[in-house]
Amino acid sequence: MKRMGFAAAGVAAILAIGLTGALAEDVPVFEITIKDHVFTPALVEVPAGQEIKLVVKNLDPTPEEFESYDLNLEKIIAGGGEGVFNLEPLEKGQYKFFGEFNEDTAQGVLKAK
Ligand SMILES: [Cu+2]
């Protein structure tokens, strides 16, 4: 949660110094859906070394907690809701994530390359 707050503050600061919205729009967006407590795609390939935005849509009627120790992310996403994560540039590698409420099935990997 702290990390997300920091990222949001960073975006606000960028806007405040007068850069156009085009900069924010250039951040690539990657969408992950949760359905039947399974992530699709379960392997998300993203570019390393640049900011990205992750949008996690929960298509289940029940809440899920999207969590990643590797990425230091944690957020409860209501049933039918979505969570948005602004990620700082990642080093190349694999970053596991999971749904804490359904860990048996809700497993995925973000691969930065
Ligand atoms: Cu958690």
XYZ file of N, CA and C and ligand atoms in Angstrom:
340
model
N 0.829 -1.206 0.000
C 0.000 0.000 0.000
C 0.866 1.259 0.000
N 1.922 1.256 0.788
C 2.811 2.407 0.812
C 3.423 2.658 -0.556
N 3.802 1.570 -1.191
C 4.441 1.687 -2.490
C 3.488 2.338 -3.500
N 2.219 1.930 -3.471
C 1.253 2.485 -4.402
C 1.058 3.976 -4.142
N 1.019 4.333 -2.869
C 0.856 5.740 -2.527
C 2.000 6.569 -3.080
N 3.181 6.028 -2.986
C 4.364 6.710 -3.499
C 4.281 6.874 -5.005
N 3.871 5.817 -5.707
C 3.755 5.868 -7.170
C 2.736 6.925 -7.588
N 1.614 6.976 -6.877
C 0.577 7.945 -7.217
C 1.108 9.368 -7.014
N 1.862 9.551 -5.962
C 2.439 10.869 -5.699
C 3.407 11.256 -6.815
N 4.146 10.270 -7.312
C 5.078 10.528 -8.404
C 4.363 10.983 -9.654
N 3.247 10.360 -9.973
C 2.461 10.747 -11.143
C 1.948 12.169 -10.973
N 1.459 12.474 -9.797
C 0.943 13.815 -9.531
C 2.049 14.850 -9.723
N 3.250 14.516 -9.269
C 4.367 15.445 -9.394
C 4.713 15.689 -10.858
N 4.675 14.635 -11.658
C 4.973 14.777 -13.085
C 3.945 15.705 -13.740
N 2.685 15.506 -13.420
C 1.631 16.351 -14.000
C 1.803 17.799 -13.537
N 2.212 17.958 -12.284
C 2.320 19.291 -11.707
C 3.400 20.122 -12.396
N 4.454 19.475 -12.903
C 5.501 20.265 -13.537
C 5.195 20.530 -15.007
N 4.018 20.149 -15.446
C 3.528 20.644 -16.719
C 3.789 19.780 -17.936
N 4.213 18.546 -17.760
C 4.353 17.671 -18.924
C 2.953 17.289 -19.410
N 2.866 16.981 -20.678
C 1.543 16.667 -21.224
C 1.111 15.270 -20.816
N -0.155 15.004 -21.005
C -0.713 13.694 -20.680
C -0.125 12.597 -21.550
N 0.497 12.958 -22.651
C 1.040 11.960 -23.569
C 2.050 11.062 -22.873
N 2.773 11.626 -21.930
C 3.776 10.835 -21.227
C 3.119 9.664 -20.493
N 2.072 9.974 -19.754
C 1.379 8.933 -19.000
C 0.767 7.898 -19.945
N 0.267 8.367 -21.076
C -0.379 7.456 -22.014
C 0.619 6.516 -22.678
N 1.882 6.890 -22.642
C 2.893 6.028 -23.246
C 3.251 4.838 -22.362
N 2.814 4.845 -21.137
C 3.093 3.712 -20.254
C 2.260 2.525 -20.725
N 2.925 1.431 -21.107
C 2.152 0.291 -21.602
C 1.300 -0.340 -20.507
N 0.117 -0.737 -20.892
C -0.847 -1.308 -19.946
C -0.992 -2.809 -20.209
N -0.932 -3.579 -19.147
C -1.099 -5.032 -19.258
C -2.272 -5.446 -18.400
N -3.175 -6.203 -19.018
C -4.390 -6.578 -18.326
C -4.364 -8.057 -17.944
N -4.742 -8.315 -16.730
C -4.856 -9.689 -16.235
C -6.283 -9.851 -15.725
N -6.918 -10.943 -16.094
C -8.250 -11.183 -15.548
C -8.207 -12.351 -14.568
N -9.125 -12.299 -13.635
C -9.335 -13.407 -12.692
C -10.713 -13.970 -12.992
N -10.753 -15.262 -13.285
C -12.036 -15.924 -13.529
C -11.940 -17.334 -12.972
N -12.929 -17.716 -12.192
C -12.886 -19.020 -11.513
C -11.585 -19.176 -10.719
N -11.135 -18.063 -10.155
C -9.937 -18.031 -9.294
C -8.665 -18.437 -10.038
N -8.653 -18.157 -11.331
C -7.473 -18.434 -12.156
C -7.117 -17.149 -12.906
N -5.814 -16.862 -13.009
C -5.364 -15.683 -13.749
C -5.221 -15.997 -15.236
N -5.662 -15.063 -16.062
C -5.409 -15.150 -17.496
C -4.889 -13.796 -17.966
N -3.718 -13.726 -18.590
C -2.786 -14.855 -18.735
C -2.077 -15.135 -17.411
N -1.645 -16.376 -17.259
C -0.912 -16.752 -16.049
C 0.557 -16.357 -16.184
N 0.994 -16.180 -17.427
C 2.350 -15.688 -17.680
C 2.224 -14.368 -18.441
N 2.613 -13.299 -17.794
C 2.483 -11.966 -18.370
C 3.875 -11.478 -18.748
N 4.105 -11.266 -20.026
C 5.425 -10.795 -20.461
C 5.395 -9.285 -20.639
N 6.321 -8.627 -19.970
C 6.364 -7.159 -19.996
C 7.789 -6.708 -20.300
N 7.936 -5.488 -20.775
C 9.294 -4.982 -21.019
C 9.995 -4.625 -19.713
N 11.257 -4.983 -19.620
C 12.060 -4.581 -18.460
C 12.504 -3.131 -18.658
N 12.821 -2.474 -17.559
C 13.455 -1.167 -17.631
C 12.550 -0.007 -17.957
N 11.256 -0.201 -17.861
C 10.359 0.941 -18.053
C 9.112 0.778 -17.202
N 8.499 1.890 -16.902
C 7.268 1.835 -16.114
C 6.200 1.101 -16.896
N 5.401 0.350 -16.182
C 4.244 -0.283 -16.810
C 3.058 -0.141 -15.874
N 1.897 -0.330 -16.462
C 0.674 -0.316 -15.663
C 0.031 -1.692 -15.762
N -0.349 -2.211 -14.628
C -0.997 -3.511 -14.556
C -2.453 -3.278 -14.137
N -3.371 -3.788 -14.933
C -4.786 -3.697 -14.576
C -5.294 -5.117 -14.335
N -5.725 -5.378 -13.125
C -6.196 -6.716 -12.760
C -7.706 -6.659 -12.591
N -8.407 -7.355 -13.479
C -9.875 -7.357 -13.451
C -10.377 -8.643 -12.823
N -11.165 -8.479 -11.804
C -11.723 -9.651 -11.118
C -13.118 -9.939 -11.675
N -13.212 -10.964 -12.496
C -14.492 -11.317 -13.107
C -15.305 -12.262 -12.228
N -14.710 -12.674 -11.124
C -15.453 -13.516 -10.183
C -16.365 -12.638 -9.325
N -17.420 -13.241 -8.770
C -18.298 -12.457 -7.885
C -17.718 -12.261 -6.491
N -16.661 -12.990 -6.193
C -16.051 -12.920 -4.862
C -14.774 -12.084 -4.894
N -14.428 -11.461 -3.778
C -13.200 -10.657 -3.754
C -11.948 -11.525 -3.861
N -10.889 -10.896 -4.336
C -9.592 -11.575 -4.387
C -8.534 -10.587 -3.931
N -7.538 -11.116 -3.268
C -6.419 -10.251 -2.918
C -5.269 -10.546 -3.869
N -4.974 -9.566 -4.697
C -3.849 -9.699 -5.621
C -2.590 -9.374 -4.852
N -1.674 -10.322 -4.842
C -0.485 -10.140 -4.013
C 0.770 -10.650 -4.712
N 1.862 -9.953 -4.469
C 3.159 -10.400 -4.974
C 4.235 -9.978 -3.997
N 4.920 -10.951 -3.443
C 6.069 -10.636 -2.589
C 7.196 -10.072 -3.451
N 7.341 -10.651 -4.654
C 8.442 -10.243 -5.534
C 8.296 -8.790 -5.980
N 7.055 -8.373 -6.189
C 6.799 -7.017 -6.680
C 6.378 -6.066 -5.562
N 6.227 -6.609 -4.365
C 5.798 -5.807 -3.227
C 4.434 -5.157 -3.479
N 3.508 -5.985 -3.934
C 2.154 -5.509 -4.219
C 1.152 -6.277 -3.364
N 0.104 -5.585 -2.964
C -0.962 -6.247 -2.229
C -2.195 -5.361 -2.290
N -3.268 -5.928 -2.802
C -4.488 -5.128 -2.898
C -5.695 -6.050 -3.008
N -6.707 -5.753 -2.238
C -7.948 -6.522 -2.345
C -8.779 -5.935 -3.480
N -9.235 -6.822 -4.351
C -10.042 -6.406 -5.492
C -11.428 -7.022 -5.324
N -12.428 -6.187 -5.243
C -13.799 -6.645 -5.034
C -14.262 -7.515 -6.192
N -15.241 -8.349 -5.937
C -15.853 -9.115 -7.012
C -16.388 -8.161 -8.060
N -16.046 -8.410 -9.323
C -16.483 -7.531 -10.403
C -15.684 -6.243 -10.506
N -14.687 -6.092 -9.664
C -13.909 -4.850 -9.646
C -12.556 -5.016 -10.324
N -11.771 -3.964 -10.262
C -10.429 -4.046 -10.832
C -9.441 -3.286 -9.966
N -8.201 -3.736 -10.040
C -7.118 -3.072 -9.337
C -6.111 -2.576 -10.353
N -5.605 -1.365 -10.136
C -4.619 -0.795 -11.050
C -3.309 -0.608 -10.292
N -2.236 -1.081 -10.904
C -0.915 -1.016 -10.265
C 0.049 -0.324 -11.218
N 0.674 0.728 -10.756
C 1.712 1.404 -11.539
C 3.056 0.891 -11.059
N 3.756 0.188 -11.941
C 5.010 -0.437 -11.530
C 6.208 0.377 -11.979
N 7.153 0.496 -11.094
C 8.430 1.114 -11.431
C 9.166 0.190 -12.400
N 10.136 0.717 -13.144
C 10.884 -0.128 -14.079
C 11.454 -1.372 -13.380
N 11.249 -2.513 -14.012
C 11.696 -3.786 -13.441
C 12.996 -4.241 -14.087
N 13.790 -4.926 -13.301
C 14.939 -5.617 -13.882
C 14.426 -6.880 -14.564
N 15.211 -7.369 -15.533
C 14.825 -8.607 -16.195
C 14.698 -9.705 -15.158
N 13.663 -10.509 -15.321
C 13.490 -11.599 -14.373
C 12.034 -12.006 -14.276
N 11.782 -12.932 -13.379
C 10.437 -13.437 -13.195
C 9.945 -13.071 -11.807
N 8.724 -12.594 -11.768
C 8.120 -12.096 -10.533
C 6.798 -12.819 -10.321
N 6.730 -13.600 -9.273
C 5.503 -14.358 -9.010
C 4.427 -13.464 -8.408
N 3.191 -13.781 -8.751
C 2.053 -13.151 -8.067
C 1.006 -14.219 -7.811
N 0.080 -13.917 -6.918
C -0.947 -14.906 -6.584
C -2.167 -14.221 -5.984
N -3.242 -14.979 -5.949
C -4.446 -14.505 -5.279
C -4.481 -15.122 -3.894
N -4.350 -14.282 -2.900
C -4.181 -14.830 -1.553
C -5.427 -15.568 -1.054
N -6.586 -15.203 -1.593
C -7.809 -15.869 -1.129
C -8.018 -17.220 -1.811
N -7.281 -17.471 -2.882
C -7.437 -18.725 -3.627
C -6.079 -19.190 -4.141
N -5.167 -19.357 -3.214
C -3.783 -19.627 -3.605
C -3.593 -20.947 -4.344
N -4.504 -21.888 -4.125
C -4.356 -23.186 -4.804
C -4.407 -23.027 -6.317
N -5.244 -22.123 -6.787
C -5.441 -21.991 -8.241
C -4.950 -20.660 -8.791
N -4.986 -19.624 -7.990
C -4.661 -18.280 -8.483
C -3.158 -18.018 -8.376
N -2.428 -18.430 -9.404
C -0.976 -18.280 -9.432
C -0.555 -17.733 -10.783
N 0.393 -16.831 -10.778
C 0.869 -16.301 -12.044
C 2.290 -15.765 -11.931
N 2.851 -15.459 -13.086
C 4.215 -14.949 -13.147
C 4.272 -13.768 -14.117
N 4.894 -12.707 -13.671
C 5.199 -11.575 -14.539
C 6.642 -11.739 -14.979
N 6.831 -11.778 -16.277
C 8.191 -11.959 -16.801
C 8.632 -10.681 -17.488
N 9.649 -10.054 -16.919
C 10.185 -8.829 -17.508
C 11.391 -9.204 -18.366
N 11.400 -8.747 -19.618
C 12.511 -9.139 -20.498
C 12.884 -8.008 -21.453
Cu -1.988 -10.405 1.511
